[in-house]
CSV table of C-alpha atoms in Angstrom, one decimal:
chain,number,residue,atom,x,y,z
A,1,VAL,CA,83.3,96.9,63.1
A,2,SER,CA,80.7,96.1,65.8
A,3,SER,CA,83.1,93.8,67.6
A,4,PHE,CA,85.8,96.5,67.4
A,5,ASN,CA,83.5,99.1,68.8
A,6,GLY,CA,82.6,96.7,71.6
A,7,ILE,CA,86.3,96.3,72.5
A,8,LEU,CA,86.8,100.1,72.5
A,9,GLN,CA,83.8,100.6,74.8
A,10,GLU,CA,85.1,97.9,77.1
A,11,HIS,CA,88.4,99.7,77.4
A,12,ALA,CA,86.6,102.9,78.1
A,13,GLU,CA,84.7,101.3,81.0
A,14,THR,CA,87.9,99.8,82.3
A,15,ILE,CA,89.4,103.3,82.5
A,16,LYS,CA,86.4,104.5,84.5
A,17,ARG,CA,86.7,101.5,86.9
A,18,LEU,CA,90.4,102.2,87.4
A,19,ILE,CA,89.6,105.8,88.2
A,20,GLU,CA,87.0,104.7,90.8
A,21,ASP,CA,89.6,102.4,92.4
A,22,LEU,CA,92.2,105.2,92.4
A,23,ASN,CA,89.7,107.6,94.0
A,24,LEU,CA,89.4,105.2,97.0
A,25,HIS,CA,93.1,105.7,97.5
A,26,LEU,CA,93.0,109.5,96.9
A,27,LYS,CA,90.3,109.8,99.6
A,28,GLU,CA,92.8,108.4,102.1
A,29,VAL,CA,95.3,111.2,101.4
A,30,ASP,CA,95.1,114.7,102.9
A,31,PHE,CA,95.3,117.0,99.8
A,32,ASP,CA,95.3,120.2,101.9
A,33,ARG,CA,96.2,119.7,105.5
A,34,ASN,CA,95.0,123.1,106.6
A,35,LYS,CA,91.5,122.5,105.1
A,36,HIS,CA,91.5,118.8,105.9
A,37,SER,CA,90.4,118.1,102.3
A,38,TYR,CA,90.9,115.3,99.7
A,39,ILE,CA,90.5,115.1,96.0
A,40,GLN,CA,88.5,112.9,93.6
A,41,LEU,CA,89.2,112.5,89.8
A,42,VAL,CA,86.2,112.8,87.5
A,43,PRO,CA,86.6,111.5,83.9
A,44,GLU,CA,84.7,113.5,81.3
A,45,ARG,CA,84.1,112.9,77.6
A,46,THR,CA,86.5,115.0,75.6
A,47,ASP,CA,85.2,117.6,73.1
A,48,ASP,CA,88.3,117.2,70.9
A,49,GLU,CA,87.2,117.6,67.3
A,50,HIS,CA,88.8,114.3,66.2
A,51,GLN,CA,87.0,112.3,68.9
A,52,GLN,CA,83.7,114.0,68.0
A,53,TRP,CA,84.3,113.0,64.3
A,54,PHE,CA,85.0,109.4,65.3
A,55,ARG,CA,82.0,109.1,67.6
A,56,ARG,CA,79.7,110.5,65.0
A,57,HIS,CA,81.0,108.3,62.1
A,58,ARG,CA,81.2,105.2,64.3
A,59,LEU,CA,77.6,105.5,65.5
A,60,TYR,CA,76.4,106.3,61.9
A,61,ALA,CA,78.2,103.2,60.6
A,62,LEU,CA,76.8,100.9,63.3
A,63,GLU,CA,73.2,102.2,63.0
A,64,ASN,CA,70.8,99.3,62.6
A,65,ILE,CA,73.7,97.0,61.8
A,66,ALA,CA,72.2,94.0,63.7
A,67,ASN,CA,68.9,94.2,61.8
A,68,VAL,CA,69.0,91.0,59.7
A,69,GLU,CA,65.4,91.4,58.3
A,70,ASP,CA,66.2,94.4,56.2
A,71,SER,CA,66.0,94.4,52.4
A,72,ASP,CA,69.1,93.9,50.2
A,73,GLU,CA,69.1,97.6,49.5
A,74,ALA,CA,69.2,98.4,53.3
A,75,ARG,CA,72.0,95.9,53.9
A,76,ASN,CA,73.9,97.4,51.0
A,77,GLU,CA,73.4,100.9,52.5
A,78,ARG,CA,74.8,99.7,55.8
A,79,PHE,CA,77.8,98.1,54.1
A,80,ASN,CA,78.6,101.3,52.4
A,81,ARG,CA,78.4,103.2,55.7
A,82,VAL,CA,80.9,100.8,57.2
A,83,ARG,CA,83.2,100.9,54.2
A,84,THR,CA,83.1,104.7,54.3
A,85,LEU,CA,84.2,104.7,57.9
A,86,LEU,CA,87.1,102.2,57.2
A,87,ASP,CA,88.2,104.3,54.2
A,88,GLU,CA,88.2,107.4,56.4
A,89,LEU,CA,90.3,105.7,59.1
A,90,GLY,CA,92.7,104.4,56.5
A,91,SER,CA,93.2,107.8,54.9
A,92,ASP,CA,94.9,109.4,58.0
A,93,GLU,CA,96.9,107.0,60.1
A,94,LYS,CA,97.9,109.7,62.6
A,95,ARG,CA,94.3,110.7,63.3
A,96,THR,CA,93.2,107.0,63.4
A,97,GLN,CA,95.8,106.2,66.1
A,98,ARG,CA,94.6,109.1,68.1
A,99,VAL,CA,90.9,108.3,68.0
A,100,ILE,CA,91.2,104.6,68.7
A,101,ASP,CA,93.4,105.2,71.7
A,102,VAL,CA,90.7,105.1,74.3
A,103,ARG,CA,92.7,107.2,76.8
A,104,ASN,CA,92.2,110.1,74.4
A,105,TRP,CA,88.4,109.8,74.8
A,106,PHE,CA,88.7,111.4,78.2
A,107,THR,CA,89.7,114.6,80.0
A,108,PHE,CA,89.9,114.7,83.7
A,109,ARG,CA,89.2,117.2,86.4
A,110,ALA,CA,89.9,116.9,90.1
A,111,ASP,CA,87.2,117.9,92.7
A,112,GLU,CA,88.3,118.9,96.2
A,113,PHE,CA,86.1,118.0,99.2
A,114,TYR,CA,86.3,118.8,102.9
A,115,ARG,CA,86.5,115.7,105.0
A,116,ASP,CA,83.9,117.3,107.3
A,117,GLY,CA,80.7,116.1,105.7
A,118,ASN,CA,82.3,115.4,102.4
A,119,ARG,CA,81.4,119.0,101.3
A,120,TYR,CA,82.5,120.1,97.9
A,121,ASP,CA,85.1,122.9,97.8
A,122,GLN,CA,86.4,123.5,94.3
A,123,SER,CA,87.5,121.9,91.1
A,124,TYR,CA,90.8,121.7,89.2
A,125,SER,CA,90.4,121.4,85.4
A,126,GLY,CA,93.7,121.6,83.6
A,127,ALA,CA,95.0,123.5,86.7
A,128,SER,CA,93.9,126.8,85.0
A,129,GLY,CA,94.0,129.8,87.2
A,130,LYS,CA,95.9,128.0,89.9
A,131,SER,CA,99.1,129.0,91.5
A,132,GLY,CA,102.3,127.0,90.8
A,133,GLY,CA,102.2,125.5,94.3
A,134,GLU,CA,98.6,124.3,93.8
A,135,LYS,CA,99.5,122.8,90.4
A,136,ASN,CA,102.5,121.0,91.9
A,137,ARG,CA,100.5,119.7,94.9
A,138,LEU,CA,97.7,118.4,92.6
A,139,ALA,CA,100.0,116.7,90.2
A,140,SER,CA,102.2,115.2,92.9
A,141,THR,CA,99.3,113.9,95.0
A,142,ILE,CA,97.8,112.1,92.0
A,143,LEU,CA,101.2,110.8,90.9
A,144,ALA,CA,102.2,109.4,94.3
A,145,THR,CA,98.8,107.9,94.9
A,146,SER,CA,98.8,106.3,91.4
A,147,ILE,CA,102.2,104.8,92.1
A,148,ALA,CA,100.9,103.3,95.4
A,149,TYR,CA,97.8,102.1,93.6
A,150,GLN,CA,99.9,100.3,90.9
A,151,TYR,CA,101.9,98.6,93.7
A,152,GLY,CA,98.7,97.6,95.4
A,153,ILE,CA,99.4,99.7,98.5
A,154,SER,CA,96.6,101.1,100.7
A,155,LEU,CA,97.0,103.3,103.8
A,156,ASN,CA,94.4,101.1,105.5
A,157,HIS,CA,96.1,97.7,104.9
A,158,GLU,CA,99.2,97.3,107.1
A,159,HIS,CA,99.6,93.7,105.9
A,160,GLN,CA,100.8,95.0,102.6
A,161,THR,CA,104.0,96.4,104.0
A,162,GLU,CA,106.1,93.6,102.4
A,163,THR,CA,105.2,94.5,98.9
A,164,PHE,CA,107.8,95.9,96.5
A,165,ARG,CA,107.5,99.6,96.3
A,166,LEU,CA,110.7,101.2,94.9
A,167,VAL,CA,110.5,104.6,93.4
A,168,VAL,CA,113.5,106.6,91.9
A,169,VAL,CA,113.1,110.4,91.7
A,170,ASP,CA,115.6,112.7,90.1
A,171,GLU,CA,116.2,116.2,91.5
A,172,MET,CA,112.7,116.3,92.9
A,173,PHE,CA,113.5,119.5,94.9
A,174,SER,CA,115.1,121.5,92.1
A,175,LYS,CA,112.0,123.7,91.3
A,176,THR,CA,110.0,123.4,94.6
A,177,ASP,CA,110.0,125.3,97.8
A,178,ASP,CA,110.8,123.6,101.1
A,179,GLU,CA,107.1,123.4,102.2
A,180,PHE,CA,106.0,121.5,99.2
A,181,SER,CA,109.1,119.3,99.1
A,182,THR,CA,108.3,118.3,102.7
A,183,TYR,CA,104.7,117.6,101.8
A,184,LEU,CA,105.8,115.4,99.0
A,185,LEU,CA,108.2,113.4,101.2
A,186,GLU,CA,105.5,113.0,103.8
A,187,LEU,CA,103.2,111.7,101.1
A,188,PHE,CA,105.7,109.1,100.0
A,189,LYS,CA,106.2,108.2,103.6
A,190,LYS,CA,102.5,107.6,104.2
A,191,PHE,CA,102.5,104.9,101.5
A,192,ASN,CA,105.8,103.5,102.8
A,193,LEU,CA,107.3,103.9,99.3
A,194,GLN,CA,111.0,103.1,99.1
A,195,LEU,CA,112.7,106.1,97.6
A,196,ILE,CA,116.0,106.4,95.8
A,197,ILE,CA,116.5,110.2,95.6
A,198,VAL,CA,119.0,111.5,93.1
A,199,GLN,CA,120.0,115.0,94.3
A,200,PRO,CA,123.0,117.3,94.0
A,201,LEU,CA,124.8,117.9,97.3
A,202,ASP,CA,123.5,121.4,97.6
A,203,SER,CA,121.4,123.5,100.0
A,204,LYS,CA,118.3,121.3,99.3
A,205,VAL,CA,119.8,118.1,100.7
A,206,HIS,CA,118.8,119.0,104.2
A,207,LEU,CA,115.2,118.2,103.3
A,208,VAL,CA,115.8,114.5,103.0
A,209,GLN,CA,117.8,114.1,106.2
A,210,LYS,CA,115.0,112.7,108.4
A,211,TYR,CA,113.7,110.5,105.7
A,212,VAL,CA,116.8,108.6,104.5
A,213,GLU,CA,118.8,105.7,106.0
A,214,ARG,CA,121.8,105.7,103.7
A,215,TYR,CA,123.7,108.2,101.4
A,216,HIS,CA,125.5,107.2,98.3
A,217,ILE,CA,127.7,110.1,97.4
A,218,VAL,CA,129.3,110.2,94.0
A,219,THR,CA,132.6,112.1,93.7
A,220,ARG,CA,135.1,112.4,90.8
A,221,PRO,CA,138.6,113.2,92.2
A,222,GLY,CA,140.3,112.2,88.9
A,223,THR,CA,139.2,110.6,85.7
A,224,HIS,CA,137.0,108.1,87.4
A,225,SER,CA,134.0,108.5,89.6
A,226,GLU,CA,133.8,107.0,93.1
A,227,ILE,CA,130.8,106.0,95.1
A,228,HIS,CA,130.8,106.4,98.9
A,229,ASN,CA,128.2,104.4,100.8
A,230,LEU,CA,127.5,106.1,104.1
A,231,ASP,CA,125.0,105.6,106.8
A,232,VAL,CA,123.4,108.7,108.4
A,233,HIS,CA,126.0,109.0,111.2
A,234,GLU,CA,128.9,108.6,108.7
A,235,TYR,CA,127.4,111.2,106.5
A,236,GLU,CA,126.9,113.7,109.3
A,237,LYS,CA,130.5,113.2,110.4
A,238,LEU,CA,131.7,113.7,106.8
A,239,MET,CA,129.7,116.9,106.4
A,240,GLY,CA,131.1,118.2,109.7
A,241,GLU,CA,134.6,117.6,108.5
A,242,VAL,CA,133.9,119.3,105.2
A,243,ALA,CA,132.4,122.3,107.1
A,244,GLU,CA,135.5,122.6,109.3
A,245,SER,CA,137.8,122.4,106.4
């Protein structure tokens, strides 16, 4: 039990270190261009009742467990505490899986800072009370930065431009306005992420025109689909012909 607890604690510390690394990347990204701000993630211990139960029983079971000079009665009492914990964990598999998954030990908030003097501005916790645009910007900034972090990409290291960085996004503009969509594309561009954008050929397609090099248009004139591989000039010519017709 002591070794198992040590492994769980090690995983928890690993999550904290990864968040610290991710924050270095987040600091490079302008979260709000008008305010010239950036965000930092803050891991906090969750108050979930199941996690509280597990912390309380785990600490109780491990109390004085390394003390080898106790009497037989004291050692027997420690044994019973450990057995009680194991019995409890074995009685509810769903709860056990939840409490031993260290990711569930944390909740996260995002603190926003001005670049000028690194002054604190506000916090985002569960995005409560925030507008839809603020929630989208927060989630997308963290997502894009996390992807870049996983690929080992940093805005300050140009020698990493040859790393693999492919991202496929499906209908990323369907529920966003043009301003936010442009912000998201610029964010992907900052990290030199290679995008495959799956998008209906509708009024939103103009948003990607200055960011793409090729179009793969899928049509279905009969029973089988066809893929047309076009560069930017071929696409513009095709759209001109469609508009004239």
